[in-house]
PDB file of C-alpha atoms in Angstrom:
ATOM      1  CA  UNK C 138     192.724  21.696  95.973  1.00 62.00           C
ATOM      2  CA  UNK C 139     192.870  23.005  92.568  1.00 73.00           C
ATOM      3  CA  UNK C 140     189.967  25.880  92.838  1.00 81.00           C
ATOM      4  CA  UNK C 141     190.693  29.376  93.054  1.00 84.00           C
ATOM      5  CA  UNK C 142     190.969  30.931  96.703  1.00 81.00           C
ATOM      6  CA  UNK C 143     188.930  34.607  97.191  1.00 84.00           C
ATOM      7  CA  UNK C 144     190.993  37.159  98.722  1.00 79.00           C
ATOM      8  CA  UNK C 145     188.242  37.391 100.922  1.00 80.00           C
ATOM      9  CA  UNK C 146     189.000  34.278 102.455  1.00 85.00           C
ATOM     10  CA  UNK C 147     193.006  34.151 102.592  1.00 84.00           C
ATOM     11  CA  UNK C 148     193.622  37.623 103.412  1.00 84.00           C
ATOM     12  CA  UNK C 149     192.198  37.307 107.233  1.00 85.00           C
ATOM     13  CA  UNK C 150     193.767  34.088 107.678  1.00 88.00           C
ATOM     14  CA  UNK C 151     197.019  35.729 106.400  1.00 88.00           C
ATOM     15  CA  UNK C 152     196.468  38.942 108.722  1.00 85.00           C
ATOM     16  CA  UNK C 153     195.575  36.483 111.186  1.00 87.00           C
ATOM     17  CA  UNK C 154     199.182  34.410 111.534  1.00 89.00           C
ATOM     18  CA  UNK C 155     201.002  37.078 110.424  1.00 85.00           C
ATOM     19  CA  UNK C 156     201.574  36.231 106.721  1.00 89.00           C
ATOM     20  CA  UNK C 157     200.151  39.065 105.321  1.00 88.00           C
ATOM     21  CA  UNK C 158     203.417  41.199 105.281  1.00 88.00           C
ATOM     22  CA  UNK C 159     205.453  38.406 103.502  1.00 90.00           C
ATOM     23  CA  UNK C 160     202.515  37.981 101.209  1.00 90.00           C
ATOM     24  CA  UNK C 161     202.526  42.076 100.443  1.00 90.00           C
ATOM     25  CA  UNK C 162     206.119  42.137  99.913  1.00 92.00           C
ATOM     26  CA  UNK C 163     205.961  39.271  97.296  1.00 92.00           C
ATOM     27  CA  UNK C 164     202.819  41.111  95.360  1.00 92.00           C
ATOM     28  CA  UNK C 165     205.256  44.407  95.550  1.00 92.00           C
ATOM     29  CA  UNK C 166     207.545  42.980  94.434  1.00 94.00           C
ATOM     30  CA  UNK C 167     205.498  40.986  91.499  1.00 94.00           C
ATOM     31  CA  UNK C 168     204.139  43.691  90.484  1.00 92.00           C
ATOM     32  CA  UNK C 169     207.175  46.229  90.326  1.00 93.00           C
ATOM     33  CA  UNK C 170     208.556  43.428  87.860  1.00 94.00           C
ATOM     34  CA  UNK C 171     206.015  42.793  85.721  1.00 93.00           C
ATOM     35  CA  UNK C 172     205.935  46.952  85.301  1.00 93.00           C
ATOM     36  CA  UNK C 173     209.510  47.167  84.623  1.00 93.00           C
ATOM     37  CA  UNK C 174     208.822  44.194  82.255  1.00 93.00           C
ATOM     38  CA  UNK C 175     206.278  45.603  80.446  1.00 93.00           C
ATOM     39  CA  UNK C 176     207.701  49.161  80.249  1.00 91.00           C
ATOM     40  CA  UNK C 177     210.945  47.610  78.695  1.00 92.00           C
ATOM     41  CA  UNK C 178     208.367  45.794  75.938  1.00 93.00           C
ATOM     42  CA  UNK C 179     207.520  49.432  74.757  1.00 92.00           C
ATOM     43  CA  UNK C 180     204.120  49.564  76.557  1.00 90.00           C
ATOM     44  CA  UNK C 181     202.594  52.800  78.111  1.00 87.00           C
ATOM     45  CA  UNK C 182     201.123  52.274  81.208  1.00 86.00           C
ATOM     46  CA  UNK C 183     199.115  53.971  83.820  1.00 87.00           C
ATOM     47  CA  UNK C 184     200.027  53.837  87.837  1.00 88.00           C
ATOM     48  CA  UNK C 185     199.587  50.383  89.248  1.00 90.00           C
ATOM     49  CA  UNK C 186     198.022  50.246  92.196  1.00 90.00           C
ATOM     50  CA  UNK C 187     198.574  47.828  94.921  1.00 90.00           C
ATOM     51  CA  UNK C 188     196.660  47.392  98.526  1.00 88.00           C
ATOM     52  CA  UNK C 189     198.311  47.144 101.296  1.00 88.00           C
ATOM     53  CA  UNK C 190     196.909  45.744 104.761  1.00 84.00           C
ATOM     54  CA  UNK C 191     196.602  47.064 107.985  1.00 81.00           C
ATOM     55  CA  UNK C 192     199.306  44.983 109.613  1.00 83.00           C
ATOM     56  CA  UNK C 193     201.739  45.601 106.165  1.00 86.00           C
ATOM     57  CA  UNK C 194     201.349  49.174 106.868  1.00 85.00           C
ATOM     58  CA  UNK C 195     202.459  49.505 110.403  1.00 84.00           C
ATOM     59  CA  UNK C 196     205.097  46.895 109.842  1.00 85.00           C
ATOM     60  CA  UNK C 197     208.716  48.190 111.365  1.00 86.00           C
ATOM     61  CA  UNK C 198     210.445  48.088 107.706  1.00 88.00           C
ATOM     62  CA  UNK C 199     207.490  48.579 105.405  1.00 90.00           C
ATOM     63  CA  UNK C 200     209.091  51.833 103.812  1.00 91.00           C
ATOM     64  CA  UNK C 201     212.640  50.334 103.580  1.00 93.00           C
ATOM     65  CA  UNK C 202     211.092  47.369 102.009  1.00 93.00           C
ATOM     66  CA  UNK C 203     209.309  49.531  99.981  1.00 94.00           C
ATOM     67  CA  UNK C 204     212.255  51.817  98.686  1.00 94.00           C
ATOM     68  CA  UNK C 205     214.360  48.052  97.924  1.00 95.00           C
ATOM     69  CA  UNK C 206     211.837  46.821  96.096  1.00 94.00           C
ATOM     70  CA  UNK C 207     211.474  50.404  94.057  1.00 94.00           C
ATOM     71  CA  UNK C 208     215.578  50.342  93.539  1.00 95.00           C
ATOM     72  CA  UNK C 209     215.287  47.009  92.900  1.00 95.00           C
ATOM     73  CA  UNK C 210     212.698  47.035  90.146  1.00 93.00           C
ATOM     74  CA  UNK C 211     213.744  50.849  88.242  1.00 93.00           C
ATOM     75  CA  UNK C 212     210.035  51.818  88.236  1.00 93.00           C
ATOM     76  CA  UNK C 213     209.672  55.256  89.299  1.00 93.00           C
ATOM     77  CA  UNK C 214     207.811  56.128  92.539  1.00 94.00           C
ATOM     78  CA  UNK C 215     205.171  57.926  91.110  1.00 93.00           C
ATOM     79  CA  UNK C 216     203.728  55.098  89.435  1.00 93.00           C
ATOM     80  CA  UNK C 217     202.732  53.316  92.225  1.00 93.00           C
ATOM     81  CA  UNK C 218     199.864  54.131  94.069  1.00 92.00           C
ATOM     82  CA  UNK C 219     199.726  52.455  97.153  1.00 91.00           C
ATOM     83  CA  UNK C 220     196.088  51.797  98.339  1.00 89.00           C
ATOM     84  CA  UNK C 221     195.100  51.623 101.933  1.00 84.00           C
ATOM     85  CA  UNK C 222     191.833  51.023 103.298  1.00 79.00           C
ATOM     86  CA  UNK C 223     189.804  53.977 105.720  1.00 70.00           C
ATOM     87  CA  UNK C 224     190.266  51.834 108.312  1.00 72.00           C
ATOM     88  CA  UNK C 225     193.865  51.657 108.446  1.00 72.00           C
ATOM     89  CA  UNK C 226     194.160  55.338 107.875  1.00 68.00           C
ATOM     90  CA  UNK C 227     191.923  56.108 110.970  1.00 68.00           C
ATOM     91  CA  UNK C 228     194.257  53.768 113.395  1.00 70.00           C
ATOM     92  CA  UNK C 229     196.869  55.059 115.037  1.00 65.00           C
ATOM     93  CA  UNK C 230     196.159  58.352 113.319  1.00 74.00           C
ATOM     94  CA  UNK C 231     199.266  60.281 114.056  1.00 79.00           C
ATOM     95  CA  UNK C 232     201.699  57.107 113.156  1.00 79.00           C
ATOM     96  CA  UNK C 233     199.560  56.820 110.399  1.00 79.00           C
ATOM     97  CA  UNK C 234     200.292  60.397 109.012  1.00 84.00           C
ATOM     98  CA  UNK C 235     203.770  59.766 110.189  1.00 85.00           C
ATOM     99  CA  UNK C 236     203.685  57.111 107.373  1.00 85.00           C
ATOM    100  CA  UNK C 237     201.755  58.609 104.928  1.00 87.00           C
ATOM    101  CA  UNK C 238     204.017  61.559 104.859  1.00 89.00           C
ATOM    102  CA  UNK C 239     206.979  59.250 104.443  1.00 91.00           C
ATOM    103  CA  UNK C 240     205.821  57.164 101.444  1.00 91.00           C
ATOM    104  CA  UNK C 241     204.500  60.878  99.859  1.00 92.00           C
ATOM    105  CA  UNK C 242     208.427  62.031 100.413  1.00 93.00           C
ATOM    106  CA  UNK C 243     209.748  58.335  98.933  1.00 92.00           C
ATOM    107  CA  UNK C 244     207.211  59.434  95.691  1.00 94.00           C
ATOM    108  CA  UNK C 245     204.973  56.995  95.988  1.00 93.00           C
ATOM    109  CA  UNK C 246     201.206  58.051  95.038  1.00 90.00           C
ATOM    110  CA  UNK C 247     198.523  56.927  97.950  1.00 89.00           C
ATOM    111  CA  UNK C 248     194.571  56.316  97.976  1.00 86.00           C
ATOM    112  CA  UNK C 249     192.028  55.598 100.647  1.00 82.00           C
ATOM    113  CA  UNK C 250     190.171  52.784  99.414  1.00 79.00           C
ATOM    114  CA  UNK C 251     186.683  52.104 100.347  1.00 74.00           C
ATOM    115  CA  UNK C 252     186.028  55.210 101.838  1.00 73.00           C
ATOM    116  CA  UNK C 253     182.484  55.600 103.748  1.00 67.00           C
ATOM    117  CA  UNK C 254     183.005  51.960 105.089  1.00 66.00           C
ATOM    118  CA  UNK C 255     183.959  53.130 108.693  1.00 65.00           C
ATOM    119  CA  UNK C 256     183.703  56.069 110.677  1.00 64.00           C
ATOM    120  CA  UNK C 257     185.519  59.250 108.542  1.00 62.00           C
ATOM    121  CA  UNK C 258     183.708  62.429 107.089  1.00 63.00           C
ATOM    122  CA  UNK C 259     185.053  64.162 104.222  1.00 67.00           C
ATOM    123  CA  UNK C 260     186.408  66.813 106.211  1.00 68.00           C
ATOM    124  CA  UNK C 261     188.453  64.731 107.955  1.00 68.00           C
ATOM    125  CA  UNK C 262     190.425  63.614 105.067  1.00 72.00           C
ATOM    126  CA  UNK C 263     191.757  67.035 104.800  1.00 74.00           C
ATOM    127  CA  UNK C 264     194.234  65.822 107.632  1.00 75.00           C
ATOM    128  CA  UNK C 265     195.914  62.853 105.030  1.00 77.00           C
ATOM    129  CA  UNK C 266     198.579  63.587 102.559  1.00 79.00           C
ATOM    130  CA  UNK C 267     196.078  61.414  99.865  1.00 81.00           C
ATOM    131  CA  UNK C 268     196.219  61.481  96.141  1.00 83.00           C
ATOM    132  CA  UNK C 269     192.928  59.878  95.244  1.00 79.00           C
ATOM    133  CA  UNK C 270     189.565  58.723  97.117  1.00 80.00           C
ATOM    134  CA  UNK C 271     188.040  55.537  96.217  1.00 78.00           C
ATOM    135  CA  UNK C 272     184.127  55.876  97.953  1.00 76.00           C
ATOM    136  CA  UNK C 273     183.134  52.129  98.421  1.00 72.00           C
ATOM    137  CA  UNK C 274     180.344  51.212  95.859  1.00 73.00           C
ATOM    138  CA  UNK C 275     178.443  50.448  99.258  1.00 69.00           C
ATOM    139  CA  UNK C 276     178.134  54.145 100.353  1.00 65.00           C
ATOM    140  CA  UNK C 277     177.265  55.592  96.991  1.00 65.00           C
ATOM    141  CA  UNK C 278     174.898  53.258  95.772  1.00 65.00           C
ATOM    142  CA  UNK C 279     171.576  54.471  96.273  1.00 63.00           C
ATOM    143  CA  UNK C 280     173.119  57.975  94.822  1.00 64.00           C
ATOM    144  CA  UNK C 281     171.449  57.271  91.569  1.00 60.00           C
ATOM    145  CA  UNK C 282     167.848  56.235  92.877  1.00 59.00           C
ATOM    146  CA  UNK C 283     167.965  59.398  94.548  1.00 60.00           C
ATOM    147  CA  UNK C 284     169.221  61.205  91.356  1.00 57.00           C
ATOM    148  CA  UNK C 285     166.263  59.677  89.655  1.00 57.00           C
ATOM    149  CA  UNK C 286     163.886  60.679  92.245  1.00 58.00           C
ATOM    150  CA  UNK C 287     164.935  64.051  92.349  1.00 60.00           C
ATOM    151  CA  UNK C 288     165.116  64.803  88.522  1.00 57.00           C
ATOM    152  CA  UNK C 289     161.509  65.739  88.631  1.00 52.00           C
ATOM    153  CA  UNK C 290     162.324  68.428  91.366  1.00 55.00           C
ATOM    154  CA  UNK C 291     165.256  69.209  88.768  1.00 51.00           C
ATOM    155  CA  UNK C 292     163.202  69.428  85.721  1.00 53.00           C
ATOM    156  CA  UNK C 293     160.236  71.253  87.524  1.00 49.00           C
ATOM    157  CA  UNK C 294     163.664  74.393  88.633  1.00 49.00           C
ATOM    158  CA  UNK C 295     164.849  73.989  85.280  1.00 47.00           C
ATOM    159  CA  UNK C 296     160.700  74.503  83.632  1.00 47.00           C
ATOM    160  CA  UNK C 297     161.354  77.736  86.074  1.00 45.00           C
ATOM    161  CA  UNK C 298     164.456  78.570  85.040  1.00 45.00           C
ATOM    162  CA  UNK C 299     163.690  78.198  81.626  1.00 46.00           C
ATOM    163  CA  UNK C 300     160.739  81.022  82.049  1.00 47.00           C
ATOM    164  CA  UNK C 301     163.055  83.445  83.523  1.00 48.00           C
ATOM    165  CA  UNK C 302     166.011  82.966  80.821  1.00 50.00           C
ATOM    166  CA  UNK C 303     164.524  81.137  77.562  1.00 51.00           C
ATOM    167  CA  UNK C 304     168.652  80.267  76.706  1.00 52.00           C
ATOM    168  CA  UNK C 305     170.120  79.169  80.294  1.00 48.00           C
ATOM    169  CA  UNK C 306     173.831  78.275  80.033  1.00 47.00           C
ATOM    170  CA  UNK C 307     174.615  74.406  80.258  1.00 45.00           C
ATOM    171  CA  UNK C 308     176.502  75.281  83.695  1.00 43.00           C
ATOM    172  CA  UNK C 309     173.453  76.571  85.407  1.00 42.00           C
ATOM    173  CA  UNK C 310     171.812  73.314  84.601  1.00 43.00           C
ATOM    174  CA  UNK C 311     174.537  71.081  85.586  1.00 41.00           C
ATOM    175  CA  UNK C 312     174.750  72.413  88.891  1.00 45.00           C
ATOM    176  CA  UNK C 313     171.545  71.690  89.308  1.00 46.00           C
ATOM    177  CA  UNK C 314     172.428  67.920  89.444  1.00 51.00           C
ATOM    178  CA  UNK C 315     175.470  68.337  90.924  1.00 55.00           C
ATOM    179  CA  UNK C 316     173.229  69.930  94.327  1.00 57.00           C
ATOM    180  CA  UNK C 317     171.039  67.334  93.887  1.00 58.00           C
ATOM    181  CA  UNK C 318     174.507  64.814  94.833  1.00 60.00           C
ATOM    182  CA  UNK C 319     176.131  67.238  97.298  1.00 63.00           C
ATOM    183  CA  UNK C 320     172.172  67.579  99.289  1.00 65.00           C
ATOM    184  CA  UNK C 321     172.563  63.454  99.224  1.00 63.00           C
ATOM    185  CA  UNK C 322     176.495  63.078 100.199  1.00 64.00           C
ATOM    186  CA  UNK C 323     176.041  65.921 102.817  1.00 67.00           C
ATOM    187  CA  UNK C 324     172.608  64.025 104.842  1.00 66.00           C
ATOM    188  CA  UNK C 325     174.569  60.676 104.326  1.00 61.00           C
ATOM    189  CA  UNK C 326     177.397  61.957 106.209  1.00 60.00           C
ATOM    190  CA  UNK C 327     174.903  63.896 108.542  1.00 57.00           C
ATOM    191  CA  UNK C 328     173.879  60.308 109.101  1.00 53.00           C
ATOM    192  CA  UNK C 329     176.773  58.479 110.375  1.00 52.00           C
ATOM    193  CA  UNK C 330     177.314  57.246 114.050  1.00 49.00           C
ATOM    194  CA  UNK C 331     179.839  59.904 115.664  1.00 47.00           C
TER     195      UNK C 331
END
């Protein structure tokens, strides 16, 4: 029909029959032109970003596709960040790493997307050559209910604070909130299933 198809519901089928990594190549290859395009027009542009599914990820050729596409297009490396879910970072791990390292030496830029969906801590991203973590809207939204109720135990230390230095610096203060999210982020994680 003529009515707009959700990701949501083409991207399983896709991964499903296999289509996914013909689809990925085309949007790669999409949206390297349309960069090159618009950098030739005179426009200055951020990184593009571009997801990239399980199955497209542990494809045989997916970094020689990868580094055509790249030649092909003239758009540096480094402005393409190449986004990959938590869940396709925690398969495989050490093939995954394997990768990761690979498309860091090509120059490519990579994020973990909706990280706090599965079953990785913090710490363990210190294992991934990663350039950016995007937490999923999912595992940070209650952060600012919580902020809210715990500004009154904020403002009651900073009344205190304020008694024992009349001028406190804007960096004691700020800290203040920013214990308020690590207390919240560290029992969240304290929370998930092992």
């Amino acid at each position: 029909e003529d009515s707009l198809v959700e990701p949501g519901a083409f991207i399983p089928i896709a991964e499903h029959t296999g289509l996914i990594s013909a689809i990925g190549e085309i949007v790669m290859r999409k949206s390297c032109a349309q960069y090159a395009e618009w950098q030739k027009a005179g426009f200055t542009l951020p990184r593009i970003g571009v997801n990239v599914s399980a199955r497209q990820f542990f494809q045989r050729d997916f970094t020689g596709m990868l580094e055509r596409v790249i030649a092909e297009s003239g758009v540096p490396p480094t402005l393409i960040e190449l986004e990959i879910t938590e869940s396709v970072a925690m398969q495989r791990t050490e093939h995954g790493l394997r990768m990761l390292r690979r498309l860091r030496d090509i120059g490519l830029t990579i994020a973990i997307d909706d990280f706090g969906t599965g079953q990785a801590s913090f710490s363990y991203l210190k294992r991934f050559p990663v350039d950016t973590v995007k937490i999923d809207r999912s595992f940070v939204a209650d952060i600012g209910v919580e902020i809210l109720r715990r500004r009154h135990d904020c403002g009651q230390r900073r009344r205190v604070n304020r008694a024992r230095d009349p001028h406190p610096s804007p960096g004691r203060e700020l800290n203040l909130e920013i214990d308020v999210i690590a207390r919240y982020l560290k029992r969240m994680g304290d929370a998930r299933p092992s």
